[in-house]
Tab-separated table of C-alpha atoms in Angstrom:
chain	number	residue	atom	x	y	z
L	1	MET	CA	-120.034	-17.043	-30.135
L	2	THR	CA	-118.285	-19.408	-32.491
L	3	THR	CA	-114.680	-19.318	-33.542
L	4	GLN	CA	-114.822	-22.028	-36.141
L	5	HIS	CA	-114.671	-19.654	-39.120
L	6	ARG	CA	-112.003	-17.492	-37.599
L	7	ALA	CA	-108.617	-17.516	-39.296
L	8	THR	CA	-105.617	-18.526	-37.203
L	9	PRO	CA	-103.879	-15.541	-35.528
L	10	ASN	CA	-101.001	-15.656	-38.023
L	11	ALA	CA	-103.281	-15.838	-41.065
L	12	ALA	CA	-105.386	-12.972	-39.714
L	13	ARG	CA	-102.250	-10.917	-39.149
L	14	ARG	CA	-101.021	-11.599	-42.673
L	15	LYS	CA	-104.394	-10.676	-44.124
L	16	GLU	CA	-104.477	-7.393	-42.212
L	17	ALA	CA	-100.918	-6.597	-43.353
L	18	SER	CA	-101.905	-7.200	-46.995
L	19	ARG	CA	-105.016	-5.069	-46.589
L	20	ARG	CA	-102.968	-2.176	-45.213
L	21	ALA	CA	-100.310	-2.561	-47.908
L	22	ILE	CA	-102.993	-2.386	-50.613
L	23	LEU	CA	-104.695	0.692	-49.140
L	24	THR	CA	-101.376	2.477	-48.606
L	25	ALA	CA	-100.324	1.641	-52.179
L	26	ALA	CA	-103.618	3.011	-53.534
L	27	PHE	CA	-103.246	6.242	-51.569
L	28	ASP	CA	-99.590	6.722	-52.568
L	29	LEU	CA	-100.258	5.990	-56.245
L	30	LEU	CA	-103.118	8.486	-56.310
L	31	GLN	CA	-100.674	11.186	-55.231
L	32	GLU	CA	-97.981	10.077	-57.648
L	33	ILE	CA	-99.820	9.297	-60.875
L	34	GLY	CA	-103.328	10.654	-60.300
L	35	TYR	CA	-106.750	9.142	-60.482
L	36	ALA	CA	-107.072	8.650	-64.241
L	37	LYS	CA	-104.022	6.397	-64.405
L	38	LEU	CA	-104.724	4.459	-61.204
L	39	SER	CA	-105.478	0.794	-61.917
L	40	ILE	CA	-106.054	-2.326	-59.836
L	41	GLU	CA	-103.021	-3.824	-61.604
L	42	GLY	CA	-100.863	-0.895	-60.511
L	43	ILE	CA	-102.058	-1.083	-56.912
L	44	ALA	CA	-101.397	-4.845	-56.805
L	45	ALA	CA	-97.866	-4.421	-58.202
L	46	ARG	CA	-97.020	-1.675	-55.702
L	47	ALA	CA	-98.481	-3.598	-52.749
L	48	GLY	CA	-96.780	-6.839	-53.783
L	49	VAL	CA	-100.004	-8.848	-53.938
L	50	GLY	CA	-101.887	-10.567	-56.723
L	51	LYS	CA	-104.618	-8.698	-58.617
L	52	GLN	CA	-107.110	-11.373	-57.539
L	53	THR	CA	-106.512	-10.560	-53.869
L	54	ILE	CA	-107.776	-7.035	-54.475
L	55	TYR	CA	-110.745	-8.185	-56.553
L	56	ARG	CA	-111.673	-10.664	-53.802
L	57	TRP	CA	-111.873	-7.932	-51.149
L	58	TRP	CA	-113.149	-4.902	-53.078
L	59	PRO	CA	-115.768	-4.619	-55.834
L	60	SER	CA	-114.264	-1.507	-57.477
L	61	LYS	CA	-111.426	1.012	-57.596
L	62	GLY	CA	-113.727	3.444	-55.757
L	63	ALA	CA	-114.234	0.977	-52.887
L	64	VAL	CA	-110.446	0.682	-52.451
L	65	ILE	CA	-110.073	4.474	-52.352
L	66	PHE	CA	-112.916	4.742	-49.855
L	67	ASP	CA	-111.329	2.179	-47.515
L	68	ALA	CA	-107.989	3.987	-47.806
L	69	PHE	CA	-109.713	7.080	-46.403
L	70	LEU	CA	-111.364	5.044	-43.654
L	71	MET	CA	-107.932	3.668	-42.691
L	72	LEU	CA	-106.576	7.253	-42.496
L	73	SER	CA	-109.377	8.257	-40.123
L	74	GLU	CA	-108.886	5.165	-37.951
L	75	GLY	CA	-106.259	6.999	-35.917
L	76	SER	CA	-108.931	8.941	-34.069
L	77	GLU	CA	-110.840	5.730	-33.308
L	78	GLY	CA	-113.178	5.769	-30.351
L	79	GLU	CA	-113.507	9.532	-30.095
L	80	PRO	CA	-116.185	11.060	-32.294
L	81	PRO	CA	-115.023	14.162	-34.221
L	82	ALA	CA	-115.671	17.508	-32.526
L	83	LEU	CA	-115.329	21.163	-33.559
L	84	PRO	CA	-113.665	23.677	-31.226
L	85	ASP	CA	-116.119	25.476	-28.942
L	86	THR	CA	-114.587	28.544	-27.323
L	87	GLY	CA	-117.955	30.299	-27.179
L	88	ASP	CA	-116.944	32.561	-30.096
L	89	LEU	CA	-118.709	30.960	-33.065
L	90	GLU	CA	-117.210	33.170	-35.767
L	91	ALA	CA	-113.653	32.585	-34.507
L	92	ASP	CA	-114.212	28.819	-34.207
L	93	LEU	CA	-115.722	28.500	-37.690
L	94	THR	CA	-112.962	30.628	-39.182
L	95	ALA	CA	-110.292	28.409	-37.631
L	96	VAL	CA	-111.989	25.227	-38.863
L	97	LEU	CA	-112.559	26.555	-42.391
L	98	ARG	CA	-108.992	27.795	-42.692
L	99	ALA	CA	-107.796	24.326	-41.700
L	100	THR	CA	-110.114	22.838	-44.321
L	101	VAL	CA	-108.671	25.169	-46.968
L	102	ALA	CA	-105.143	24.165	-45.997
L	103	GLU	CA	-106.054	20.467	-46.231
L	104	LEU	CA	-107.789	20.864	-49.601
L	105	ASN	CA	-104.716	22.693	-50.916
L	106	ASP	CA	-102.299	20.070	-49.560
L	107	PRO	CA	-100.810	18.163	-52.539
L	108	GLN	CA	-100.764	15.004	-50.406
L	109	TYR	CA	-104.543	14.983	-50.134
L	110	ASP	CA	-105.639	16.800	-53.283
L	111	GLN	CA	-105.567	13.875	-55.722
L	112	PRO	CA	-106.900	11.233	-53.289
L	113	MET	CA	-109.765	13.501	-52.204
L	114	ARG	CA	-110.640	14.326	-55.821
L	115	ALA	CA	-110.661	10.620	-56.595
L	116	LEU	CA	-113.010	9.915	-53.687
L	117	ALA	CA	-115.314	12.832	-54.564
L	118	THR	CA	-115.456	11.679	-58.178
L	119	GLU	CA	-116.187	8.051	-57.336
L	120	ILE	CA	-118.979	9.188	-55.025
L	121	ALA	CA	-120.475	11.315	-57.794
L	122	HIS	CA	-120.830	8.251	-60.026
L	123	ASP	CA	-121.603	5.528	-57.493
L	124	PRO	CA	-124.770	5.908	-55.372
L	125	GLU	CA	-123.828	2.918	-53.160
L	126	LEU	CA	-120.427	4.375	-52.357
L	127	ALA	CA	-122.080	7.765	-51.737
L	128	ALA	CA	-124.375	6.126	-49.156
L	129	ALA	CA	-121.416	4.450	-47.430
L	130	TYR	CA	-119.577	7.789	-47.449
L	131	VAL	CA	-122.517	9.605	-45.882
L	132	GLU	CA	-122.844	6.904	-43.218
L	133	ARG	CA	-119.229	6.269	-42.272
L	134	LEU	CA	-117.202	9.398	-43.091
L	135	ASP	CA	-119.339	12.448	-43.832
L	136	GLY	CA	-122.179	11.638	-41.416
L	137	PRO	CA	-120.177	11.742	-38.148
L	138	LEU	CA	-118.452	14.927	-39.362
L	139	LYS	CA	-121.750	16.578	-40.242
L	140	GLU	CA	-123.130	15.680	-36.796
L	141	ALA	CA	-120.102	17.331	-35.187
L	142	LYS	CA	-120.698	20.490	-37.252
L	143	GLN	CA	-124.368	20.533	-36.305
L	144	ARG	CA	-123.500	20.009	-32.607
L	145	ARG	CA	-121.312	23.124	-32.710
L	146	LEU	CA	-124.065	25.141	-34.399
L	147	ARG	CA	-126.687	23.839	-31.935
L	148	SER	CA	-124.527	24.982	-29.041
L	149	ALA	CA	-124.376	28.478	-30.601
L	150	GLN	CA	-128.109	28.384	-31.216
L	151	ARG	CA	-128.723	27.620	-27.526
L	152	ALA	CA	-126.475	30.574	-26.635
L	153	GLY	CA	-128.703	32.817	-28.768
L	154	GLN	CA	-125.977	33.385	-31.372
L	155	LEU	CA	-127.920	31.753	-34.205
L	156	ALA	CA	-131.519	32.156	-35.320
L	157	GLU	CA	-133.947	29.945	-33.381
L	158	ASP	CA	-135.666	28.584	-36.477
L	159	LEU	CA	-132.422	27.940	-38.380
L	160	ASN	CA	-132.349	24.705	-40.411
L	161	LEU	CA	-129.002	23.310	-39.213
L	162	ASP	CA	-128.709	20.963	-42.180
L	163	VAL	CA	-128.918	23.894	-44.590
L	164	ALA	CA	-126.634	25.975	-42.355
L	165	VAL	CA	-123.885	23.332	-42.522
L	166	GLU	CA	-124.037	23.181	-46.325
L	167	MET	CA	-124.083	26.979	-46.495
L	168	ILE	CA	-120.753	27.134	-44.645
L	169	TRP	CA	-118.930	24.129	-46.137
L	170	GLY	CA	-120.669	23.823	-49.549
L	171	PRO	CA	-119.089	26.903	-51.165
L	172	LEU	CA	-115.615	25.746	-50.085
L	173	LEU	CA	-115.984	22.177	-51.358
L	174	ASN	CA	-117.601	23.352	-54.557
L	175	ARG	CA	-114.896	25.909	-55.300
L	176	TRP	CA	-112.202	23.324	-54.620
L	177	LEU	CA	-113.699	20.523	-56.695
L	178	GLN	CA	-114.794	22.666	-59.652
L	179	ARG	CA	-111.715	24.918	-59.478
L	180	SER	CA	-114.055	27.901	-59.860
L	181	GLY	CA	-111.730	30.335	-58.077
L	182	PRO	CA	-108.736	30.601	-55.736
L	183	LEU	CA	-109.192	28.722	-52.467
L	184	THR	CA	-107.556	30.942	-49.848
L	185	ALA	CA	-107.808	31.711	-46.131
L	186	GLU	CA	-109.399	35.039	-47.110
L	187	TYR	CA	-112.087	33.203	-49.028
L	188	ALA	CA	-112.778	31.018	-45.965
L	189	ASP	CA	-113.085	34.150	-43.798
L	190	ASP	CA	-115.474	35.769	-46.284
L	191	VAL	CA	-117.642	32.658	-46.410
L	192	VAL	CA	-117.982	32.536	-42.612
L	193	THR	CA	-118.816	36.235	-42.302
L	194	THR	CA	-121.247	36.191	-45.226
L	195	ALA	CA	-123.000	33.024	-44.024
L	196	LEU	CA	-123.409	34.398	-40.501
L	197	ASN	CA	-124.556	37.869	-41.527
L	198	GLY	CA	-126.509	36.932	-44.638
L	199	LEU	CA	-126.686	38.805	-47.925
L	200	ARG	CA	-129.214	41.442	-46.848
L	201	PRO	CA	-128.211	44.703	-45.199
L	202	ARG	CA	-127.943	44.316	-41.419
L	203	PRO	CA	-129.765	46.956	-39.397
L	204	SER	CA	-127.409	46.497	-36.432
L	205	GLY	CA	-123.656	47.163	-36.305
L	206	ARG	CA	-122.524	43.798	-37.643
E	1	MET	CA	-108.086	37.734	-95.511
E	2	THR	CA	-106.975	34.554	-97.195
E	3	THR	CA	-109.147	31.643	-98.176
E	4	GLN	CA	-106.427	29.312	-99.342
E	5	HIS	CA	-106.615	27.052	-96.281
E	6	ARG	CA	-110.363	27.038	-96.150
E	7	ALA	CA	-112.117	23.767	-96.954
E	8	THR	CA	-114.590	23.749	-99.839
E	9	PRO	CA	-118.181	24.438	-98.771
E	10	ASN	CA	-119.153	20.766	-99.115
E	11	ALA	CA	-116.174	19.523	-97.126
E	12	ALA	CA	-116.865	22.086	-94.396
E	13	ARG	CA	-120.494	20.999	-94.257
E	14	ARG	CA	-119.500	17.327	-93.994
E	15	LYS	CA	-117.006	18.118	-91.255
E	16	GLU	CA	-119.603	20.049	-89.267
E	17	ALA	CA	-122.102	17.193	-89.678
E	18	SER	CA	-119.532	14.701	-88.372
E	19	ARG	CA	-118.683	16.971	-85.461
E	20	ARG	CA	-122.347	17.236	-84.457
E	21	ALA	CA	-122.899	13.494	-84.885
E	22	ILE	CA	-119.939	12.801	-82.560
E	23	LEU	CA	-121.081	15.255	-79.884
E	24	THR	CA	-124.669	13.996	-80.019
E	25	ALA	CA	-123.447	10.393	-79.781
E	26	ALA	CA	-121.309	11.273	-76.744
E	27	PHE	CA	-124.222	12.978	-74.982
E	28	ASP	CA	-126.667	10.145	-75.762
E	29	LEU	CA	-124.225	7.435	-74.672
E	30	LEU	CA	-123.563	9.230	-71.383
E	31	GLN	CA	-127.277	9.009	-70.610
E	32	GLU	CA	-127.546	5.400	-71.731
E	33	ILE	CA	-124.439	3.710	-70.343
E	34	GLY	CA	-122.937	6.286	-67.970
E	35	TYR	CA	-119.578	7.936	-67.718
E	36	ALA	CA	-117.495	4.968	-66.520
E	37	LYS	CA	-118.331	2.897	-69.617
E	38	LEU	CA	-118.082	5.734	-72.140
E	39	SER	CA	-115.199	5.232	-74.566
E	40	ILE	CA	-113.907	6.957	-77.683
E	41	GLU	CA	-114.493	3.663	-79.509
E	42	GLY	CA	-118.132	3.611	-78.425
E	43	ILE	CA	-118.691	7.222	-79.477
E	44	ALA	CA	-117.094	6.574	-82.881
E	45	ALA	CA	-119.248	3.499	-83.481
E	46	ARG	CA	-122.455	5.331	-82.531
E	47	ALA	CA	-121.574	8.388	-84.633
E	48	GLY	CA	-120.522	6.272	-87.615
E	49	VAL	CA	-117.044	7.770	-87.849
E	50	GLY	CA	-113.560	6.372	-87.402
E	51	LYS	CA	-111.885	6.527	-83.992
E	52	GLN	CA	-109.055	8.562	-85.559
E	53	THR	CA	-111.491	11.319	-86.557
E	54	ILE	CA	-112.315	11.869	-82.883
E	55	TYR	CA	-108.680	11.738	-81.768
E	56	ARG	CA	-107.796	14.271	-84.497
E	57	TRP	CA	-110.290	16.835	-83.168
E	58	TRP	CA	-110.283	16.248	-79.411
E	59	PRO	CA	-107.398	15.469	-77.019
E	60	SER	CA	-109.532	13.562	-74.458
E	61	LYS	CA	-112.922	12.113	-73.554
E	62	GLY	CA	-113.419	15.141	-71.290
E	63	ALA	CA	-112.881	17.550	-74.188
E	64	VAL	CA	-115.599	15.766	-76.195
E	65	ILE	CA	-118.036	15.970	-73.269
E	66	PHE	CA	-117.220	19.647	-72.799
E	67	ASP	CA	-117.897	20.442	-76.476
E	68	ALA	CA	-121.166	18.492	-76.284
E	69	PHE	CA	-122.266	20.899	-73.542
E	70	LEU	CA	-121.108	23.893	-75.573
E	71	MET	CA	-123.190	22.638	-78.523
E	72	LEU	CA	-126.246	22.373	-76.235
E	73	SER	CA	-125.834	25.978	-75.130
E	74	GLU	CA	-125.348	27.184	-78.718
E	75	GLY	CA	-129.128	27.526	-79.126
E	76	SER	CA	-129.107	30.743	-77.127
E	77	GLU	CA	-126.241	32.115	-79.211
E	78	GLY	CA	-125.850	35.865	-79.316
E	79	GLU	CA	-127.861	36.611	-76.194
E	80	PRO	CA	-125.883	36.480	-72.967
E	81	PRO	CA	-127.633	34.547	-70.177
E	82	ALA	CA	-129.766	36.635	-67.815
E	83	LEU	CA	-131.637	35.954	-64.579
E	84	PRO	CA	-135.219	37.183	-64.113
E	85	ASP	CA	-135.453	40.616	-62.493
E	86	THR	CA	-138.946	41.396	-61.225
E	87	GLY	CA	-137.599	43.573	-58.424
E	88	ASP	CA	-138.365	40.814	-55.876
E	89	LEU	CA	-134.951	39.238	-55.309
E	90	GLU	CA	-136.127	36.377	-53.078
E	91	ALA	CA	-138.853	35.355	-55.550
E	92	ASP	CA	-136.463	35.556	-58.510
E	93	LEU	CA	-133.733	33.509	-56.795
E	94	THR	CA	-136.272	30.938	-55.634
E	95	ALA	CA	-137.578	30.509	-59.184
E	96	VAL	CA	-134.052	30.138	-60.597
E	97	LEU	CA	-132.905	27.689	-57.917
E	98	ARG	CA	-136.039	25.549	-58.292
E	99	ALA	CA	-135.338	25.364	-62.026
E	100	THR	CA	-131.730	24.364	-61.255
E	101	VAL	CA	-132.967	21.622	-58.915
E	102	ALA	CA	-135.322	20.321	-61.621
E	103	GLU	CA	-132.491	20.290	-64.165
E	104	LEU	CA	-130.063	18.546	-61.807
E	105	ASN	CA	-132.727	15.909	-61.095
E	106	ASP	CA	-133.532	15.410	-64.807
E	107	PRO	CA	-132.266	11.948	-65.837
E	108	GLN	CA	-131.423	13.353	-69.277
E	109	TYR	CA	-128.832	15.709	-67.808
E	110	ASP	CA	-127.754	13.924	-64.633
E	111	GLN	CA	-125.130	11.593	-66.139
E	112	PRO	CA	-123.707	14.076	-68.667
E	113	MET	CA	-123.402	16.780	-66.007
E	114	ARG	CA	-121.724	14.376	-63.572
E	115	ALA	CA	-119.303	13.393	-66.323
E	116	LEU	CA	-118.451	17.028	-67.018
E	117	ALA	CA	-118.012	17.805	-63.308
E	118	THR	CA	-115.696	14.800	-62.960
E	119	GLU	CA	-113.552	15.712	-65.928
E	120	ILE	CA	-113.244	19.267	-64.587
E	121	ALA	CA	-112.248	17.985	-61.144
E	122	HIS	CA	-109.341	16.041	-62.650
E	123	ASP	CA	-108.288	18.324	-65.516
E	124	PRO	CA	-107.160	21.883	-64.655
E	125	GLU	CA	-107.032	22.902	-68.346
E	126	LEU	CA	-110.595	21.801	-68.935
E	127	ALA	CA	-111.619	23.542	-65.697
E	128	ALA	CA	-110.156	26.797	-67.045
E	129	ALA	CA	-112.036	26.378	-70.332
E	130	TYR	CA	-115.217	25.652	-68.387
E	131	VAL	CA	-114.814	28.771	-66.258
E	132	GLU	CA	-114.185	30.882	-69.360
E	133	ARG	CA	-116.792	29.548	-71.768
E	134	LEU	CA	-119.654	28.037	-69.756
E	135	ASP	CA	-119.556	28.920	-66.067
E	136	GLY	CA	-118.108	32.421	-66.464
E	137	PRO	CA	-120.941	33.978	-68.487
E	138	LEU	CA	-123.468	32.343	-66.147
E	139	LYS	CA	-121.682	33.643	-63.063
E	140	GLU	CA	-121.633	37.138	-64.552
E	141	ALA	CA	-125.396	36.927	-65.087
E	142	LYS	CA	-125.874	35.879	-61.447
E	143	GLN	CA	-123.685	38.733	-60.229
E	144	ARG	CA	-125.568	41.221	-62.442
E	145	ARG	CA	-128.844	40.206	-60.770
E	146	LEU	CA	-127.301	40.576	-57.305
E	147	ARG	CA	-125.742	43.935	-58.228
E	148	SER	CA	-129.151	45.214	-59.306
E	149	ALA	CA	-130.562	44.181	-55.893
E	150	GLN	CA	-127.589	45.774	-54.171
E	151	ARG	CA	-128.288	49.078	-55.966
E	152	ALA	CA	-131.904	48.837	-54.821
E	153	GLY	CA	-130.693	48.553	-51.206
E	154	GLN	CA	-131.858	44.940	-50.893
E	155	LEU	CA	-128.365	43.558	-50.321
E	156	ALA	CA	-125.557	44.705	-48.034
E	157	GLU	CA	-123.432	47.449	-49.573
E	158	ASP	CA	-120.140	45.726	-48.762
E	159	LEU	CA	-121.272	42.278	-49.935
E	160	ASN	CA	-118.647	40.264	-51.837
E	161	LEU	CA	-120.735	39.230	-54.868
E	162	ASP	CA	-118.377	36.407	-55.770
E	163	VAL	CA	-118.869	34.832	-52.333
E	164	ALA	CA	-122.614	35.579	-52.463
E	165	VAL	CA	-122.997	33.642	-55.728
E	166	GLU	CA	-121.214	30.594	-54.320
E	167	MET	CA	-123.248	30.856	-51.111
E	168	ILE	CA	-126.476	30.513	-53.101
E	169	TRP	CA	-125.455	27.983	-55.753
E	170	GLY	CA	-122.630	26.119	-53.966
E	171	PRO	CA	-124.809	24.199	-51.477
E	172	LEU	CA	-127.069	23.018	-54.308
E	173	LEU	CA	-124.256	21.836	-56.573
E	174	ASN	CA	-122.428	20.242	-53.695
E	175	ARG	CA	-125.493	18.349	-52.457
E	176	TRP	CA	-126.225	17.146	-55.980
E	177	LEU	CA	-122.700	16.032	-56.827
E	178	GLN	CA	-121.921	14.420	-53.454
E	179	ARG	CA	-125.465	13.049	-53.002
E	180	SER	CA	-125.304	14.330	-49.418
E	181	GLY	CA	-129.069	14.706	-49.082
E	182	PRO	CA	-132.332	14.989	-51.035
E	183	LEU	CA	-132.309	17.748	-53.657
E	184	THR	CA	-135.825	19.196	-53.532
E	185	ALA	CA	-137.639	22.457	-54.240
E	186	GLU	CA	-137.984	22.879	-50.448
E	187	TYR	CA	-134.218	22.641	-50.079
E	188	ALA	CA	-133.787	25.319	-52.759
E	189	ASP	CA	-136.246	27.571	-50.909
E	190	ASP	CA	-134.418	27.037	-47.598
E	191	VAL	CA	-131.058	27.837	-49.193
E	192	VAL	CA	-132.349	31.148	-50.628
E	193	THR	CA	-133.973	32.231	-47.351
E	194	THR	CA	-130.993	31.196	-45.229
E	195	ALA	CA	-128.464	32.872	-47.557
E	196	LEU	CA	-130.415	36.119	-47.633
E	197	ASN	CA	-131.119	36.250	-43.882
E	198	GLY	CA	-127.895	34.706	-42.629
E	199	LEU	CA	-127.458	32.307	-39.742
E	200	ARG	CA	-127.584	34.868	-36.926
E	201	PRO	CA	-130.832	35.972	-35.298
E	202	ARG	CA	-132.413	38.881	-37.174
E	203	PRO	CA	-133.429	41.780	-34.983
E	204	SER	CA	-136.051	42.905	-37.495
E	205	GLY	CA	-139.140	40.954	-38.612
E	206	ARG	CA	-137.440	38.923	-41.375
């Protein structure tokens, strides 16, 4: 290992402080003025750095937003995400989906998450990074929970877990992003029940 | 009825021609250069009108894109949209979802549809107009098809049709917009089967 290209401890600390100031400024401005008005100039002014500093570290506005989200999720570093597993799949999914609804409706996250979703929609490279670093680990956690239920005989043996995950979370994300209807706890409950039971009549009690 | 504010026939015809030229230019440019680079200036130049003409008729870039989509759907004017109803719900839904997948993968529509989805995500007023004028009639058609199946005993009696529609179409739209996985005919088939059967084991044959 070589240290010759490493910055001095002080320089590294200053760089990290600037990086955090920029990402925090981007996140705060998204909440305050919204995505359409967010500019690199505005982020630089708020963070107290030069515009060129941002351009040197990030190729686009979307890349800054993405890293702001990564910084937010750094708190849980080390531990991979996990869904609750009480043995009662319907109760666990309902709790998780209600929490998702609450987060999507939280004004603090609404604008930043819309900005990220929108940047992903228009930027295949960012979408790939999102799948790998943020959505991927979360999707694996969801599939782990479903696999555990499948082993317990609570889910169909031949279920495609990839499709199952999108069947549970897709309607929620879609309704939120497209504003196609009210996003409530009741809606989350209905989605869980309908996904588990399916659209066809059930011969048994449930 | 009064005609005193009505433009002369020639003026009305010229105005309509300009309107169509602007909307066509917006749609074409979206395909060619993408949403991020689309500007009112660019649309005006391509359509051969002044920038002020566009600003006089539309409040935002998103409103222009929205009207371009409305113009596209004008061809089917008069007839409300309807889904096929052969009596075989699974076959009908599979056919419709495969067609949706093909449309979402069509390079001609990909960029314009992403642009519309983005504008909707950031503009509650436009989202309301979209629900009322484009998505609403389509959602009613989807619910009509499901209601017909429900009457035939093919769907659960207590099914929430609003949730059912988002359970079938939500995963597709979400996967397309977020690029969370390959959008194929096989995926469409899996979504239909999984939505109809549900995630739980089925006691009966299907």
